[in-house]
Amino acid sequence: MSAMTNDRLVLTNANVIDCVGERPIVGGSVVIERGRIGEVLDGSRSPDLRHADVIDLDGMYLLPGLWDVHIHPDYLAGVSAVDQTIAFGHRLMEALTEAGVVAVRCAGAAHFMDVAWKRAFEAGQYVGPRVFAAGHFLTTTGGHFLTSGHALECDGPYGFVRAIREQIKNGVDHIKLNLTGGIMGPPWDRHWHSFLLDDELEAAFAICRARGFPVMAHATNPAAVKAAVRLGAHSIEHGYMMDAECVDQLRERDSWYVPTLAISHLTPEQASDPWEKRWVEQRNLSVDLCERADKAAAEHREWFQRALAAGVRMALGSDIRPLKEAALLELGLWVKDGATPRQALLAATRDAAGLCGVGAALGTIEPGKLADLIVVAADPLQDITNLRTLRLVFKEGRLVADHRAGARQVD
């Protein structure tokens, strides 16, 4: 296809997975005008092709672009802030063009590099995914994630309040608050450990409520999950250990749950498909960390399944790198753990946009919404790994990646 010359784009002859209806719209067409979806037509109706660029999708599958709502930059020890920021931008752009990830929510980044790239992409200086920024990962002295370089140690109620105000001043969208340890960390950092005192928790949540900033809560054990939900956390991240009361409270209070299955599931003992095995080989985690993940996996899986069955609001976040592989791996793990391909896909599109507060504008294929779309060659509702057959990526109706045979590089 030559460069688009009109404000109107029509995608024809597609199987449209709109993430609204249960089944694809066979032989459908989508009309895009000035970056927004104008019409979604089934095969019985023909679109107006006048004054439009037209792409015949030849029966391929058109769907909303993917989201990953728990990401971090790479951990680059000894690398300058400038070079880390540049590398993060490249990883974000790769995720958009090579995996169809149209939006990400950051869960902690040093030097406000997530804010920097959010602004660069919004200004049109570079083409990348939408970024919802957190700034630093806020933990305690002797807390979690310290070796990453992305954590900021805080102590005492005012220590947390001041750090949160600093994040807000620097342009974040939400606050990442660490309540507990994790699977990946030193021996004194375990996921059943809780880190914050009650007065620290109360103060941190109070200032977020006062300033209107949602809390993204790293909570990995039942006490921490319930404390975060009680205090008004917008989302619970990980939830490796929960109980029935946690699930009930998540559902009753309409809190989001982002399970990040990859953290406990991607080990040599558990990897089962070629992509997982390749990732595990390249990641080369220590034996100790693999053992910790293996021991946590069954319980993590159980609470993921129980939350899914209970109707808890859930969205897809990976917490792994590289970003161009992360969401695809997490989608596969959702299905492996019992989600249907449609449930997994909704978690990575409609529900992820809803978690980020932009569900009215993004996440489904409906008239009036922004046209952040992807095209894949095979049906992901039959096999979720078909999302790897990426052919086209659109951001606000602009073609930003074309992987069809013989296609020219998109400018």
GROMACS .gro file of C-alpha atoms in nm:
model
  411
    1MET     CA    1   0.000   0.000   0.000
    2SER     CA    2   0.125   0.349  -0.081
    3ALA     CA    3   0.126   0.625   0.178
    4MET     CA    4  -0.224   0.723   0.289
    5THR     CA    5  -0.338   1.050   0.136
    6ASN     CA    6  -0.689   1.098   0.276
    7ASP     CA    7  -0.836   1.171   0.618
    8ARG     CA    8  -1.060   0.871   0.562
    9LEU     CA    9  -0.944   0.508   0.578
   10VAL     CA   10  -1.162   0.206   0.510
   11LEU     CA   11  -1.057  -0.144   0.616
   12THR     CA   12  -1.261  -0.399   0.421
   13ASN     CA   13  -1.312  -0.776   0.402
   14ALA     CA   14  -1.211  -0.834   0.764
   15ASN     CA   15  -1.313  -1.066   1.042
   16VAL     CA   16  -1.370  -0.796   1.302
   17ILE     CA   17  -1.315  -0.892   1.666
   18ASP     CA   18  -1.461  -0.579   1.820
   19CYS     CA   19  -1.428  -0.695   2.184
   20VAL     CA   20  -1.795  -0.609   2.228
   21GLY     CA   21  -1.983  -0.901   2.071
   22GLU     CA   22  -1.918  -1.267   2.139
   23ARG     CA   23  -1.817  -1.357   1.783
   24PRO     CA   24  -1.621  -1.192   1.500
   25ILE     CA   25  -1.809  -0.987   1.243
   26VAL     CA   26  -1.747  -1.189   0.927
   27GLY     CA   27  -1.672  -0.993   0.613
   28GLY     CA   28  -1.685  -0.670   0.808
   29SER     CA   29  -1.558  -0.324   0.730
   30VAL     CA   30  -1.438  -0.044   0.956
   31VAL     CA   31  -1.442   0.319   0.847
   32ILE     CA   32  -1.190   0.549   1.016
   33GLU     CA   33  -1.216   0.927   0.989
   34ARG     CA   34  -0.950   1.160   1.131
   35GLY     CA   35  -0.820   0.892   1.363
   36ARG     CA   36  -1.156   0.779   1.501
   37ILE     CA   37  -1.382   0.490   1.411
   38GLY     CA   38  -1.678   0.621   1.211
   39GLU     CA   39  -1.861   0.302   1.119
   40VAL     CA   40  -1.841  -0.072   1.187
   41LEU     CA   41  -2.028  -0.261   0.916
   42ASP     CA   42  -2.110  -0.628   0.882
   43GLY     CA   43  -2.080  -0.819   0.556
   44SER     CA   44  -2.430  -0.726   0.444
   45ARG     CA   45  -2.343  -0.359   0.410
   46SER     CA   46  -2.085  -0.194   0.188
   47PRO     CA   47  -1.887   0.109   0.305
   48ASP     CA   48  -1.861   0.431   0.108
   49LEU     CA   49  -1.516   0.418  -0.054
   50ARG     CA   50  -1.521   0.764  -0.207
   51HIS     CA   51  -1.237   0.996  -0.102
   52ALA     CA   52  -1.086   0.720   0.112
   53ASP     CA   53  -0.774   0.510   0.132
   54VAL     CA   54  -0.879   0.145   0.124
   55ILE     CA   55  -0.705  -0.165   0.261
   56ASP     CA   56  -0.856  -0.503   0.171
   57LEU     CA   57  -0.771  -0.730   0.466
   58ASP     CA   58  -0.854  -1.044   0.269
   59GLY     CA   59  -1.023  -1.222   0.559
   60MET     CA   60  -0.761  -1.140   0.823
   61TYR     CA   61  -0.861  -1.052   1.179
   62LEU     CA   62  -0.901  -0.691   1.284
   63LEU     CA   63  -0.910  -0.617   1.657
   64PRO     CA   64  -0.820  -0.351   1.914
   65GLY     CA   65  -0.450  -0.314   1.985
   66LEU     CA   66  -0.307  -0.487   2.291
   67TRP     CA   67  -0.236  -0.331   2.631
   68ASP     CA   68   0.010  -0.427   2.905
   69VAL     CA   69  -0.085  -0.261   3.234
   70HIS     CA   70   0.217  -0.365   3.442
   71ILE     CA   71   0.554  -0.284   3.289
   72HIS     CA   72   0.898  -0.159   3.392
   73PRO     CA   73   1.203  -0.044   3.197
   74ASP     CA   74   1.490  -0.291   3.172
   75TYR     CA   75   1.724  -0.317   3.470
   76LEU     CA   76   2.051  -0.169   3.340
   77ALA     CA   77   2.310  -0.151   3.617
   78GLY     CA   78   2.594   0.094   3.557
   79VAL     CA   79   2.416   0.265   3.266
   80SER     CA   80   2.357   0.640   3.271
   81ALA     CA   81   2.009   0.784   3.314
   82VAL     CA   82   2.027   0.920   2.959
   83ASP     CA   83   2.111   0.583   2.806
   84GLN     CA   84   1.850   0.405   3.019
   85THR     CA   85   1.585   0.648   2.899
   86ILE     CA   86   1.686   0.602   2.535
   87ALA     CA   87   1.677   0.223   2.571
   88PHE     CA   88   1.332   0.236   2.731
   89GLY     CA   89   1.198   0.439   2.441
   90HIS     CA   90   1.330   0.188   2.190
   91ARG     CA   91   1.166  -0.098   2.384
   92LEU     CA   92   0.834   0.087   2.389
   93MET     CA   93   0.846   0.154   2.016
   94GLU     CA   94   0.934  -0.210   1.946
   95ALA     CA   95   0.634  -0.321   2.151
   96LEU     CA   96   0.403  -0.110   1.935
   97THR     CA   97   0.540  -0.202   1.595
   98GLU     CA   98   0.647  -0.563   1.655
   99ALA     CA   99   0.377  -0.687   1.895
  100GLY     CA  100   0.084  -0.449   1.848
  101VAL     CA  101   0.101  -0.317   2.207
  102VAL     CA  102  -0.073   0.018   2.174
  103ALA     CA  103  -0.070   0.119   2.541
  104VAL     CA  104   0.121   0.044   2.861
  105ARG     CA  105   0.085   0.131   3.229
  106CYS     CA  106   0.416   0.168   3.406
  107ALA     CA  107   0.465   0.020   3.755
  108GLY     CA  108   0.786   0.202   3.844
  109ALA     CA  109   1.059   0.377   3.649
  110ALA     CA  110   1.362   0.571   3.764
  111HIS     CA  111   1.433   0.928   3.651
  112PHE     CA  112   1.068   0.972   3.543
  113MET     CA  113   1.163   0.815   3.212
  114ASP     CA  114   0.804   0.693   3.170
  115VAL     CA  115   0.681   1.053   3.199
  116ALA     CA  116   0.942   1.162   2.941
  117TRP     CA  117   0.830   0.907   2.684
  118LYS     CA  118   0.463   0.967   2.754
  119ARG     CA  119   0.517   1.333   2.665
  120ALA     CA  120   0.734   1.255   2.362
  121PHE     CA  121   0.474   1.019   2.216
  122GLU     CA  122   0.184   1.253   2.292
  123ALA     CA  123   0.365   1.541   2.124
  124GLY     CA  124   0.416   1.332   1.810
  125GLN     CA  125   0.796   1.353   1.833
  126TYR     CA  126   0.812   0.973   1.810
  127VAL     CA  127   0.559   0.699   1.735
  128GLY     CA  128   0.502   0.473   2.033
  129PRO     CA  129   0.231   0.333   2.256
  130ARG     CA  130   0.025   0.537   2.497
  131VAL     CA  131   0.205   0.551   2.831
  132PHE     CA  132   0.039   0.579   3.172
  133ALA     CA  133   0.321   0.683   3.402
  134ALA     CA  134   0.398   0.602   3.766
  135GLY     CA  135   0.739   0.752   3.826
  136HIS     CA  136   0.925   0.569   4.101
  137PHE     CA  137   0.822   0.248   4.270
  138LEU     CA  138   0.765   0.364   4.629
  139THR     CA  139   0.884   0.118   4.893
  140THR     CA  140   1.046   0.126   5.239
  141THR     CA  141   1.407   0.108   5.343
  142GLY     CA  142   1.488  -0.260   5.307
  143GLY     CA  143   1.184  -0.298   5.081
  144HIS     CA  144   1.122  -0.468   4.748
  145PHE     CA  145   1.270  -0.409   4.400
  146LEU     CA  146   1.576  -0.229   4.534
  147THR     CA  147   1.828  -0.372   4.286
  148SER     CA  148   1.623  -0.245   3.991
  149GLY     CA  149   1.719   0.118   4.033
  150HIS     CA  150   1.351   0.208   3.989
  151ALA     CA  151   1.255   0.197   4.358
  152LEU     CA  152   1.254   0.492   4.597
  153GLU     CA  153   1.291   0.412   4.967
  154CYS     CA  154   1.057   0.603   5.199
  155ASP     CA  155   1.006   0.584   5.575
  156GLY     CA  156   0.740   0.720   5.808
  157PRO     CA  157   0.406   0.875   5.713
  158TYR     CA  158   0.556   1.204   5.600
  159GLY     CA  159   0.829   1.026   5.405
  160PHE     CA  160   0.564   0.861   5.191
  161VAL     CA  161   0.354   1.176   5.164
  162ARG     CA  162   0.653   1.379   5.044
  163ALA     CA  163   0.754   1.113   4.789
  164ILE     CA  164   0.400   1.095   4.652
  165ARG     CA  165   0.389   1.471   4.615
  166GLU     CA  166   0.719   1.457   4.425
  167GLN     CA  167   0.576   1.199   4.185
  168ILE     CA  168   0.269   1.415   4.128
  169LYS     CA  169   0.485   1.725   4.070
  170ASN     CA  170   0.675   1.541   3.798
  171GLY     CA  171   0.369   1.445   3.594
  172VAL     CA  172   0.268   1.090   3.683
  173ASP     CA  173  -0.077   0.943   3.620
  174HIS     CA  174  -0.093   0.713   3.922
  175ILE     CA  175   0.109   0.617   4.230
  176LYS     CA  176   0.284   0.280   4.257
  177LEU     CA  177   0.288   0.180   4.623
  178ASN     CA  178   0.475  -0.128   4.747
  179LEU     CA  179   0.308  -0.298   5.044
  180THR     CA  180   0.493  -0.632   5.047
  181GLY     CA  181   0.789  -0.833   4.932
  182GLY     CA  182   0.799  -1.040   4.616
  183ILE     CA  183   0.908  -1.362   4.453
  184MET     CA  184   1.211  -1.202   4.289
  185GLY     CA  185   1.445  -1.060   4.552
  186PRO     CA  186   1.697  -1.130   4.828
  187PRO     CA  187   1.621  -1.374   5.113
  188TRP     CA  188   1.478  -1.100   5.335
  189ASP     CA  189   1.233  -0.990   5.063
  190ARG     CA  190   0.956  -1.254   5.045
  191HIS     CA  191   0.603  -1.224   4.919
  192TRP     CA  192   0.447  -1.312   5.255
  193HIS     CA  193   0.630  -1.020   5.421
  194SER     CA  194   0.443  -0.689   5.469
  195PHE     CA  195   0.660  -0.376   5.478
  196LEU     CA  196   0.455  -0.071   5.574
  197LEU     CA  197   0.332   0.025   5.920
  198ASP     CA  198  -0.034   0.114   5.956
  199ASP     CA  199   0.033   0.487   5.988
  200GLU     CA  200   0.251   0.480   5.674
  201LEU     CA  201  -0.025   0.307   5.479
  202GLU     CA  202  -0.294   0.542   5.603
  203ALA     CA  203  -0.090   0.850   5.518
  204ALA     CA  204   0.005   0.726   5.171
  205PHE     CA  205  -0.351   0.645   5.074
  206ALA     CA  206  -0.485   0.963   5.235
  207ILE     CA  207  -0.268   1.194   5.024
  208CYS     CA  208  -0.354   0.999   4.708
  209ARG     CA  209  -0.724   1.037   4.784
  210ALA     CA  210  -0.682   1.405   4.859
  211ARG     CA  211  -0.499   1.467   4.531
  212GLY     CA  212  -0.719   1.234   4.322
  213PHE     CA  213  -0.444   0.994   4.216
  214PRO     CA  214  -0.520   0.622   4.185
  215VAL     CA  215  -0.301   0.377   4.377
  216MET     CA  216  -0.144   0.083   4.198
  217ALA     CA  217  -0.078  -0.144   4.497
  218HIS     CA  218   0.188  -0.415   4.496
  219ALA     CA  219   0.021  -0.658   4.739
  220THR     CA  220   0.115  -1.024   4.748
  221ASN     CA  221  -0.039  -1.168   5.065
  222PRO     CA  222  -0.393  -1.169   5.209
  223ALA     CA  223  -0.340  -0.907   5.481
  224ALA     CA  224  -0.185  -0.660   5.235
  225VAL     CA  225  -0.450  -0.720   4.968
  226LYS     CA  226  -0.730  -0.654   5.217
  227ALA     CA  227  -0.558  -0.347   5.360
  228ALA     CA  228  -0.508  -0.200   5.013
  229VAL     CA  229  -0.865  -0.268   4.905
  230ARG     CA  230  -1.002  -0.124   5.231
  231LEU     CA  231  -0.802   0.194   5.183
  232GLY     CA  232  -0.922   0.236   4.826
  233ALA     CA  233  -0.653   0.091   4.598
  234HIS     CA  234  -0.747   0.125   4.233
  235SER     CA  235  -0.567  -0.198   4.146
  236ILE     CA  236  -0.405  -0.490   4.323
  237GLU     CA  237  -0.089  -0.614   4.153
  238HIS     CA  238   0.023  -0.979   4.178
  239GLY     CA  239  -0.196  -1.125   4.455
  240TYR     CA  240   0.020  -1.437   4.474
  241MET     CA  241  -0.144  -1.536   4.804
  242MET     CA  242  -0.506  -1.446   4.875
  243ASP     CA  243  -0.806  -1.588   5.054
  244ALA     CA  244  -1.181  -1.597   4.994
  245GLU     CA  245  -1.228  -1.267   5.177
  246CYS     CA  246  -0.979  -1.100   4.940
  247VAL     CA  247  -1.178  -1.215   4.638
  248ASP     CA  248  -1.506  -1.102   4.793
  249GLN     CA  249  -1.367  -0.759   4.877
  250LEU     CA  250  -1.214  -0.712   4.533
  251ARG     CA  251  -1.550  -0.784   4.376
  252GLU     CA  252  -1.760  -0.584   4.623
  253ARG     CA  253  -1.541  -0.273   4.606
  254ASP     CA  254  -1.487  -0.297   4.229
  255SER     CA  255  -1.109  -0.293   4.265
  256TRP     CA  256  -0.902  -0.419   3.973
  257TYR     CA  257  -0.676  -0.723   3.993
  258VAL     CA  258  -0.366  -0.756   3.772
  259PRO     CA  259  -0.224  -1.105   3.841
  260THR     CA  260   0.111  -1.092   3.652
  261LEU     CA  261   0.121  -1.471   3.612
  262ALA     CA  262   0.458  -1.458   3.436
  263ILE     CA  263   0.643  -1.387   3.762
  264SER     CA  264   0.556  -1.723   3.917
  265HIS     CA  265   0.505  -1.926   3.599
  266LEU     CA  266   0.800  -1.868   3.368
  267THR     CA  267   1.066  -2.110   3.492
  268PRO     CA  268   1.247  -2.404   3.331
  269GLU     CA  269   1.018  -2.645   3.517
  270GLN     CA  270   0.698  -2.481   3.393
  271ALA     CA  271   0.773  -2.344   3.045
  272SER     CA  272   0.579  -2.547   2.792
  273ASP     CA  273   0.572  -2.378   2.451
  274PRO     CA  274   0.858  -2.259   2.230
  275TRP     CA  275   0.815  -1.892   2.322
  276GLU     CA  276   0.815  -1.961   2.696
  277LYS     CA  277   1.117  -2.189   2.667
  278ARG     CA  278   1.310  -1.932   2.466
  279TRP     CA  279   1.225  -1.658   2.716
  280VAL     CA  280   1.333  -1.875   3.011
  281GLU     CA  281   1.660  -1.963   2.840
  282GLN     CA  282   1.737  -1.600   2.762
  283ARG     CA  283   1.632  -1.475   3.107
  284ASN     CA  284   1.855  -1.731   3.281
  285LEU     CA  285   1.718  -1.675   3.632
  286SER     CA  286   1.915  -1.812   3.926
  287VAL     CA  287   1.820  -2.154   4.061
  288ASP     CA  288   1.708  -1.995   4.388
  289LEU     CA  289   1.465  -1.754   4.219
  290CYS     CA  290   1.327  -2.030   3.996
  291GLU     CA  291   1.261  -2.243   4.303
  292ARG     CA  292   1.082  -1.953   4.471
  293ALA     CA  293   0.863  -1.906   4.164
  294ASP     CA  294   0.788  -2.277   4.131
  295LYS     CA  295   0.679  -2.297   4.495
  296ALA     CA  296   0.447  -1.998   4.455
  297ALA     CA  297   0.292  -2.096   4.121
  298ALA     CA  298   0.016  -2.333   4.232
  299GLU     CA  299  -0.130  -2.094   4.489
  300HIS     CA  300  -0.099  -1.801   4.249
  301ARG     CA  301  -0.285  -2.004   3.985
  302GLU     CA  302  -0.560  -2.096   4.231
  303TRP     CA  303  -0.637  -1.736   4.325
  304PHE     CA  304  -0.622  -1.623   3.964
  305GLN     CA  305  -0.880  -1.888   3.878
  306ARG     CA  306  -1.103  -1.806   4.174
  307ALA     CA  307  -1.094  -1.434   4.102
  308LEU     CA  308  -1.178  -1.499   3.736
  309ALA     CA  309  -1.468  -1.727   3.828
  310ALA     CA  310  -1.600  -1.476   4.082
  311GLY     CA  311  -1.619  -1.197   3.826
  312VAL     CA  312  -1.349  -0.976   3.976
  313ARG     CA  313  -1.248  -0.699   3.737
  314MET     CA  314  -0.916  -0.812   3.591
  315ALA     CA  315  -0.672  -0.672   3.337
  316LEU     CA  316  -0.357  -0.805   3.178
  317GLY     CA  317  -0.014  -0.695   3.294
  318SER     CA  318   0.309  -0.889   3.248
  319ASP     CA  319   0.582  -0.741   3.474
  320ILE     CA  320   0.848  -0.890   3.244
  321ARG     CA  321   1.069  -0.782   2.957
  322PRO     CA  322   1.130  -0.741   2.664
  323LEU     CA  323   0.808  -0.549   2.613
  324LYS     CA  324   0.759  -0.686   2.263
  325GLU     CA  325   0.725  -1.037   2.411
  326ALA     CA  326   0.578  -0.962   2.753
  327ALA     CA  327   0.205  -0.922   2.683
  328LEU     CA  328   0.204  -1.213   2.438
  329LEU     CA  329   0.359  -1.443   2.699
  330GLU     CA  330   0.116  -1.327   2.968
  331LEU     CA  331  -0.180  -1.384   2.736
  332GLY     CA  332  -0.065  -1.741   2.683
  333LEU     CA  333  -0.036  -1.795   3.059
  334TRP     CA  334  -0.390  -1.668   3.117
  335VAL     CA  335  -0.523  -1.929   2.878
  336LYS     CA  336  -0.299  -2.200   3.020
  337ASP     CA  337  -0.440  -2.123   3.366
  338GLY     CA  338  -0.801  -2.157   3.254
  339ALA     CA  339  -0.914  -1.832   3.094
  340THR     CA  340  -1.078  -1.857   2.755
  341PRO     CA  341  -0.895  -1.682   2.469
  342ARG     CA  342  -1.174  -1.424   2.468
  343GLN     CA  343  -1.135  -1.356   2.842
  344ALA     CA  344  -0.762  -1.310   2.797
  345LEU     CA  345  -0.811  -1.084   2.496
  346LEU     CA  346  -1.065  -0.867   2.676
  347ALA     CA  347  -0.823  -0.834   2.969
  348ALA     CA  348  -0.560  -0.702   2.725
  349THR     CA  349  -0.794  -0.462   2.542
  350ARG     CA  350  -1.132  -0.348   2.674
  351ASP     CA  351  -1.061  -0.410   3.041
  352ALA     CA  352  -0.707  -0.272   3.035
  353ALA     CA  353  -0.839   0.051   2.885
  354GLY     CA  354  -1.108   0.057   3.152
  355LEU     CA  355  -0.851   0.014   3.429
  356CYS     CA  356  -0.657   0.311   3.290
  357GLY     CA  357  -0.971   0.526   3.289
  358VAL     CA  358  -1.000   0.560   2.912
  359GLY     CA  359  -1.251   0.288   2.830
  360ALA     CA  360  -1.484   0.541   2.672
  361ALA     CA  361  -1.225   0.623   2.406
  362LEU     CA  362  -1.019   0.306   2.358
  363GLY     CA  363  -1.011  -0.071   2.396
  364THR     CA  364  -1.291  -0.180   2.162
  365ILE     CA  365  -1.391  -0.129   1.799
  366GLU     CA  366  -1.694   0.097   1.822
  367PRO     CA  367  -1.800   0.419   1.648
  368GLY     CA  368  -1.646   0.726   1.809
  369LYS     CA  369  -1.347   0.549   1.959
  370LEU     CA  370  -0.986   0.613   1.864
  371ALA     CA  371  -0.859   0.372   1.600
  372ASP     CA  372  -0.573   0.197   1.781
  373LEU     CA  373  -0.603  -0.132   1.594
  374ILE     CA  374  -0.408  -0.438   1.488
  375VAL     CA  375  -0.452  -0.699   1.217
  376VAL     CA  376  -0.343  -1.060   1.258
  377ALA     CA  377  -0.349  -1.339   1.001
  378ALA     CA  378  -0.528  -1.603   1.211
  379ASP     CA  379  -0.805  -1.611   1.469
  380PRO     CA  380  -0.684  -1.545   1.827
  381LEU     CA  381  -1.020  -1.660   1.964
  382GLN     CA  382  -0.932  -2.008   1.844
  383ASP     CA  383  -0.569  -1.997   1.957
  384ILE     CA  384  -0.436  -1.703   2.156
  385THR     CA  385  -0.088  -1.749   2.008
  386ASN     CA  386  -0.234  -1.638   1.673
  387LEU     CA  387  -0.176  -1.286   1.804
  388ARG     CA  388   0.182  -1.353   1.700
  389THR     CA  389   0.076  -1.350   1.333
  390LEU     CA  390   0.083  -0.970   1.336
  391ARG     CA  391   0.040  -0.801   0.999
  392LEU     CA  392  -0.067  -0.438   1.055
  393VAL     CA  393  -0.065  -0.186   1.341
  394PHE     CA  394  -0.261   0.139   1.343
  395LYS     CA  395  -0.240   0.421   1.597
  396GLU     CA  396  -0.528   0.667   1.571
  397GLY     CA  397  -0.592   0.540   1.220
  398ARG     CA  398  -0.234   0.591   1.106
  399LEU     CA  399  -0.055   0.283   0.976
  400VAL     CA  400   0.261   0.252   1.187
  401ALA     CA  401   0.372  -0.105   1.107
  402ASP     CA  402   0.316  -0.328   0.805
  403HIS     CA  403   0.444  -0.685   0.826
  404ARG     CA  404   0.269  -0.819   0.517
  405ALA     CA  405   0.484  -0.997   0.262
  406GLY     CA  406   0.642  -0.748   0.026
  407ALA     CA  407   0.531  -0.447   0.230
  408ARG     CA  408   0.752  -0.141   0.233
  409GLN     CA  409   0.882  -0.005   0.563
  410VAL     CA  410   0.632   0.236   0.719
  411ASP     CA  411   0.775   0.584   0.772
   0.00000   0.00000   0.00000
